[in-house]
CSV table of C-alpha atoms in Angstrom, one decimal:
chain,number,residue,atom,x,y,z
A,294,LEU,CA,-28.8,2.6,22.2
A,295,GLU,CA,-30.6,0.4,24.8
A,296,VAL,CA,-34.2,-0.6,24.0
A,297,THR,CA,-36.8,-3.3,24.4
A,298,CYS,CA,-37.6,-4.8,21.0
A,299,THR,CA,-40.8,-6.8,20.5
A,300,GLY,CA,-43.2,-7.1,17.6
A,301,ASP,CA,-45.1,-4.2,19.0
A,302,ASN,CA,-42.4,-1.6,18.7
A,303,ALA,CA,-39.8,-3.2,16.4
A,304,SER,CA,-40.5,-0.8,13.5
A,305,VAL,CA,-39.8,2.2,15.8
A,306,VAL,CA,-36.6,0.6,17.0
A,307,CYS,CA,-35.5,-0.1,13.4
A,308,ASP,CA,-36.2,3.4,12.4
A,309,LEU,CA,-34.0,4.7,15.2
A,310,ILE,CA,-31.2,2.4,14.2
A,311,ALA,CA,-31.4,3.6,10.6
A,312,ALA,CA,-31.6,7.3,11.6
A,313,MET,CA,-28.7,7.3,14.1
A,314,SER,CA,-25.8,7.0,11.7
A,315,GLY,CA,-23.3,7.5,14.5
A,316,LEU,CA,-24.7,4.6,16.5
A,317,GLN,CA,-22.2,1.8,17.0
A,318,ARG,CA,-23.6,-0.3,19.8
A,319,VAL,CA,-27.2,-1.6,20.3
A,320,THR,CA,-28.6,-3.4,23.3
A,321,ALA,CA,-31.9,-4.9,22.4
A,322,LYS,CA,-33.7,-6.4,25.4
A,323,ASN,CA,-36.3,-9.2,25.4
A,324,VAL,CA,-36.4,-9.6,21.6
A,325,ASP,CA,-39.1,-12.0,20.5
A,326,THR,CA,-39.5,-13.6,17.1
A,327,ALA,CA,-41.7,-10.9,15.6
A,328,GLY,CA,-39.2,-8.3,16.8
A,329,MET,CA,-36.3,-10.2,15.4
A,330,ASP,CA,-37.8,-10.4,11.9
A,331,SER,CA,-37.5,-6.6,11.7
A,332,LEU,CA,-34.4,-6.2,13.9
A,333,ALA,CA,-32.3,-8.6,11.8
A,334,ASN,CA,-33.0,-6.7,8.7
A,335,ALA,CA,-32.1,-3.4,10.4
A,336,LEU,CA,-28.8,-4.8,11.5
A,337,ARG,CA,-28.1,-6.2,8.1
A,338,LEU,CA,-28.6,-2.7,6.5
A,339,GLY,CA,-27.3,-0.7,9.5
A,340,GLU,CA,-23.6,-1.0,8.6
A,341,HIS,CA,-22.7,1.7,11.2
A,342,VAL,CA,-23.7,-0.7,14.0
A,343,ARG,CA,-20.6,-2.5,15.2
A,344,GLU,CA,-21.8,-4.5,18.3
A,345,ILE,CA,-25.1,-6.0,19.4
A,346,GLU,CA,-26.2,-7.2,22.8
A,347,LEU,CA,-29.4,-9.3,23.2
A,348,PRO,CA,-30.2,-9.9,26.9
A,349,GLY,CA,-33.4,-11.8,27.5
A,350,LEU,CA,-33.6,-13.1,23.9
A,351,ARG,CA,-36.7,-15.2,23.5
A,352,VAL,CA,-37.0,-16.1,19.8
A,353,SER,CA,-38.1,-19.4,18.1
A,354,ASP,CA,-36.1,-21.2,15.4
A,355,ARG,CA,-37.2,-18.7,12.8
A,356,GLY,CA,-36.0,-15.8,14.8
A,357,LEU,CA,-32.7,-17.4,15.6
A,358,ILE,CA,-32.1,-18.2,11.9
A,359,ALA,CA,-32.9,-14.6,11.0
A,360,LEU,CA,-30.4,-13.3,13.4
A,361,LEU,CA,-27.6,-15.7,12.4
A,362,LYS,CA,-28.3,-15.0,8.7
A,363,ALA,CA,-27.9,-11.2,9.3
A,364,MET,CA,-24.7,-11.8,11.3
A,365,ASN,CA,-23.3,-14.0,8.5
A,366,GLU,CA,-24.1,-11.4,5.8
A,367,ARG,CA,-22.3,-8.7,7.8
A,368,ARG,CA,-19.3,-11.0,8.3
A,369,GLU,CA,-19.2,-11.8,4.6
A,370,LEU,CA,-19.3,-8.1,3.7
A,371,ALA,CA,-16.5,-7.4,6.1
A,372,SER,CA,-14.3,-10.0,4.4
A,373,SER,CA,-15.0,-8.5,0.9
A,374,ALA,CA,-13.6,-5.4,-0.7
A,375,THR,CA,-16.1,-3.2,1.1
A,376,ALA,CA,-15.3,-1.2,4.2
A,377,THR,CA,-18.2,-2.6,6.1
A,378,PRO,CA,-17.3,-3.7,9.6
A,379,PRO,CA,-18.5,-7.0,11.0
A,380,LEU,CA,-21.3,-7.1,13.5
A,381,LEU,CA,-20.0,-8.4,16.8
A,382,LEU,CA,-21.9,-10.4,19.4
A,383,LYS,CA,-19.9,-11.3,22.5
A,384,ASP,CA,-22.4,-12.8,24.8
A,385,PHE,CA,-24.8,-15.2,23.1
A,386,ASP,CA,-27.5,-16.4,25.4
A,387,VAL,CA,-30.3,-18.5,23.9
A,388,SER,CA,-31.5,-20.0,27.2
A,389,GLY,CA,-34.8,-18.2,27.0
A,390,CYS,CA,-35.5,-19.2,23.5
A,391,SER,CA,-37.9,-21.9,22.2
A,392,ILE,CA,-35.8,-24.0,19.9
A,393,ASP,CA,-37.5,-27.0,18.4
A,394,ASP,CA,-34.7,-28.2,15.9
A,395,ALA,CA,-31.3,-27.2,17.2
A,396,ALA,CA,-29.4,-28.6,14.3
A,397,ALA,CA,-31.4,-26.6,11.8
A,398,ALA,CA,-31.6,-23.4,13.9
A,399,PHE,CA,-27.8,-23.3,14.5
A,400,GLU,CA,-26.7,-24.5,11.1
A,401,MET,CA,-25.6,-21.0,10.1
A,402,CYS,CA,-24.0,-20.2,13.5
A,403,ALA,CA,-20.6,-18.6,12.9
A,404,LEU,CA,-19.9,-16.0,15.6
A,405,PRO,CA,-16.1,-15.6,16.0
A,406,ALA,CA,-16.4,-12.9,18.7
A,407,VAL,CA,-18.6,-14.8,21.1
A,408,GLY,CA,-16.8,-15.4,24.4
A,409,ARG,CA,-19.8,-16.6,26.5
A,410,LEU,CA,-22.3,-19.1,25.1
A,411,ASN,CA,-25.5,-20.1,26.9
A,412,VAL,CA,-27.4,-22.9,25.2
A,413,SER,CA,-29.3,-24.1,28.4
A,414,GLY,CA,-32.6,-25.8,28.2
A,415,ILE,CA,-32.5,-26.8,24.5
A,416,ASN,CA,-34.0,-30.2,24.4
A,417,THR,CA,-32.8,-31.1,20.9
A,418,LEU,CA,-29.2,-30.0,21.5
A,419,ASP,CA,-27.0,-33.0,20.9
A,420,LYS,CA,-23.3,-33.7,20.6
A,421,PRO,CA,-23.0,-33.1,16.8
A,422,THR,CA,-24.9,-29.8,17.0
A,423,LEU,CA,-22.8,-28.6,19.9
A,424,ARG,CA,-19.6,-29.5,18.1
A,425,GLY,CA,-20.7,-27.6,15.1
A,426,ILE,CA,-21.5,-24.5,17.1
A,427,LEU,CA,-18.3,-24.5,19.1
A,428,MET,CA,-16.2,-25.1,16.0
A,429,ARG,CA,-17.7,-22.0,14.4
A,430,CYS,CA,-17.4,-20.0,17.6
A,431,PRO,CA,-13.7,-20.4,18.4
A,432,ALA,CA,-13.5,-17.6,21.0
A,433,VAL,CA,-15.9,-19.2,23.5
A,434,THR,CA,-14.3,-19.4,27.0
A,435,VAL,CA,-17.5,-19.8,29.0
A,436,LEU,CA,-20.1,-22.4,28.1
A,437,VAL,CA,-23.4,-22.8,29.9
A,438,ALA,CA,-25.3,-25.9,28.9
A,439,ARG,CA,-27.7,-26.5,31.8
A,440,ASP,CA,-30.7,-28.9,31.5
A,441,CYS,CA,-29.8,-30.3,28.0
A,442,PRO,CA,-31.1,-33.9,28.1
A,443,ARG,CA,-29.6,-35.0,24.9
A,444,LEU,CA,-26.0,-34.3,25.9
A,445,GLY,CA,-24.3,-37.5,26.9
A,446,ALA,CA,-20.9,-38.5,28.3
A,447,ASP,CA,-19.4,-38.1,24.8
A,448,THR,CA,-20.0,-34.3,25.2
A,449,CYS,CA,-16.7,-34.2,27.0
A,450,GLU,CA,-15.0,-35.3,23.8
A,451,VAL,CA,-16.3,-32.1,22.1
A,452,LEU,CA,-15.2,-29.9,25.0
A,453,ASN,CA,-11.7,-31.4,25.1
A,454,GLN,CA,-11.3,-30.3,21.4
A,455,CYS,CA,-11.9,-26.7,22.5
A,456,PRO,CA,-9.0,-25.8,24.9
A,457,MET,CA,-10.2,-22.2,25.0
A,458,ILE,CA,-13.2,-23.2,27.1
A,459,ARG,CA,-12.2,-22.9,30.7
A,460,ASP,CA,-15.5,-22.3,32.5
A,461,VAL,CA,-18.3,-24.9,32.0
A,462,ASP,CA,-21.8,-25.3,33.6
A,463,LEU,CA,-23.4,-28.7,33.0
A,464,THR,CA,-25.9,-28.5,35.9
A,465,GLY,CA,-29.0,-30.6,35.1
A,466,SER,CA,-27.6,-32.2,31.9
A,467,THR,CA,-28.0,-35.6,33.5
A,468,GLY,CA,-27.0,-37.7,30.5
A,469,ILE,CA,-23.4,-36.9,31.2
A,470,SER,CA,-22.3,-39.7,33.5
A,471,ALA,CA,-18.6,-39.3,33.2
A,472,LEU,CA,-16.9,-35.9,33.4
A,473,ARG,CA,-13.5,-36.3,31.8
A,474,LEU,CA,-12.5,-32.7,31.0
A,475,GLN,CA,-8.9,-31.8,30.2
A,476,HIS,CA,-8.9,-28.0,30.0
A,477,VAL,CA,-11.8,-26.8,32.2
A,478,VAL,CA,-10.7,-24.8,35.2
A,479,THR,CA,-14.2,-23.9,36.7
A,480,LEU,CA,-16.8,-26.7,36.6
A,481,ARG,CA,-20.4,-26.2,37.6
A,482,THR,CA,-22.4,-29.3,38.1
A,483,ALA,CA,-24.8,-30.9,40.6
A,484,LEU,CA,-23.1,-34.3,39.9
A,485,THR,CA,-26.5,-35.8,39.2
A,486,ALA,CA,-26.0,-39.3,37.8
A,487,VAL,CA,-22.2,-38.7,37.5
A,488,ALA,CA,-20.0,-41.7,38.3
A,489,VAL,CA,-16.6,-40.4,37.1
A,490,VAL,CA,-14.9,-37.1,37.6
A,491,SER,CA,-11.5,-36.9,36.0
A,492,CYS,CA,-10.6,-33.2,35.5
A,493,PRO,CA,-6.9,-32.5,35.9
A,494,ALA,CA,-7.1,-28.8,35.4
A,495,VAL,CA,-10.2,-28.0,37.5
A,496,VAL,CA,-9.6,-25.5,40.3
A,497,GLU,CA,-13.1,-24.6,41.3
A,498,MET,CA,-16.3,-26.6,41.6
A,499,PRO,CA,-18.6,-23.9,43.2
A,500,GLY,CA,-21.7,-26.0,42.5
A,501,PRO,CA,-23.4,-26.6,44.7
A,502,CYS,CA,-23.0,-30.3,44.1
A,503,THR,CA,-26.3,-31.8,45.3
A,504,ASN,CA,-25.5,-35.5,44.5
A,505,PHE,CA,-22.5,-37.6,45.1
A,506,GLN,CA,-22.6,-41.1,43.7
A,507,VAL,CA,-19.1,-40.8,42.2
A,508,VAL,CA,-16.9,-44.0,42.2
A,509,GLU,CA,-13.9,-42.5,40.5
A,510,TRP,CA,-12.6,-39.0,41.3
A,511,SER,CA,-9.4,-37.3,40.2
A,512,THR,CA,-9.0,-33.5,40.5
A,513,PRO,CA,-5.4,-32.9,41.7
A,514,LEU,CA,-5.6,-29.1,41.3
A,515,LEU,CA,-9.1,-28.6,42.9
A,516,GLU,CA,-9.1,-25.8,45.5
A,517,THR,CA,-12.7,-25.0,46.1
A,518,LEU,CA,-15.6,-27.5,46.4
A,519,THR,CA,-19.2,-26.9,47.6
A,520,LEU,CA,-21.6,-29.8,48.4
A,521,HIS,CA,-25.2,-29.4,49.5
A,522,GLY,CA,-27.5,-31.9,51.0
A,523,VAL,CA,-25.5,-35.0,50.4
A,524,GLN,CA,-24.4,-37.9,52.6
A,525,LEU,CA,-20.7,-38.7,52.6
A,526,ASN,CA,-19.6,-41.9,54.1
A,527,ALA,CA,-16.1,-43.3,54.5
A,528,ARG,CA,-15.8,-44.2,50.8
A,529,GLU,CA,-16.8,-40.7,49.6
A,530,CYS,CA,-14.5,-39.0,52.1
A,531,ALA,CA,-11.6,-41.2,51.0
A,532,LEU,CA,-12.2,-40.1,47.4
A,533,LEU,CA,-12.2,-36.4,48.4
A,534,SER,CA,-9.2,-36.8,50.6
A,535,HIS,CA,-7.0,-37.3,47.5
A,536,CYS,CA,-7.7,-33.7,46.5
A,537,GLY,CA,-4.3,-32.5,47.7
A,538,SER,CA,-4.8,-28.9,46.6
A,539,LEU,CA,-8.2,-28.4,48.3
A,540,ARG,CA,-8.3,-25.2,50.4
A,541,SER,CA,-12.0,-24.7,50.9
A,542,ALA,CA,-14.7,-27.3,51.2
A,543,SER,CA,-18.2,-26.3,52.1
A,544,PHE,CA,-20.6,-29.0,53.4
A,545,ILE,CA,-24.0,-27.4,53.5
A,546,ASN,CA,-26.7,-29.5,55.1
A,547,CYS,CA,-24.6,-32.6,54.6
A,548,ARG,CA,-24.3,-35.7,56.6
A,549,VAL,CA,-20.7,-36.6,56.9
A,550,ASN,CA,-19.7,-39.9,58.4
A,551,GLY,CA,-15.9,-40.3,58.6
A,552,LEU,CA,-15.2,-36.6,58.8
A,553,ASP,CA,-12.3,-37.0,61.2
A,554,ALA,CA,-10.5,-39.4,58.8
A,555,PHE,CA,-11.2,-36.9,56.0
A,556,LEU,CA,-9.8,-34.0,57.9
A,557,SER,CA,-6.8,-36.0,59.1
A,558,ARG,CA,-5.9,-36.9,55.5
A,559,MET,CA,-6.3,-33.2,54.4
A,560,ARG,CA,-3.8,-31.9,57.0
């Protein structure tokens, strides 16, 4: 079942979920807070539904708490003596939501099936809250945390405790001045305000990186790098020349002084 679910039509959607006893997968688009109040209850009672997708989710704290509470109740039922299956959510994207208190809103977050997590744009998301979310979502392999101003350099400590996370997007989270990531393979960042890049497992930095004020750079396995609109002088070229595995470097609208020396070292 694929439907748009807002406060205007939520009761109809919930009636459909209840009536279709063979329904196992629901894709509810653009769910708002009013719609989630009803949808969460329908998912709690609709034990035949096995998986939920929520593209375009745009709820407030209240709506997010209602969703997580319903998911937790289904998970607890699945672990009891009943034959109720858990409700799975594999792609959890809250980037379109209006979350005022991330710590309170995500307090009940326990989603063992989530593989991709997008928490972009949450102004109150900090290190302790992110750690709590990731500890309770152990299957996350892709993390998108763009434009999160309260995430600082110590965010990398949290990510290094989660070796399953291999693809990270930190674009616009400008409080992270040092990227020291042990397990990440694909790193998306503009490098804004970043002084240190030390990522021994990174293979791709598709960016585009629109800033380059780095003073320490170590990415021995890096194969792909995209820079856009930056100026690279001899110092920056010297840093990049140590990327011995680099196969593809794109300099889009960049001013590169010392390119010959860079290319000679890369040969």
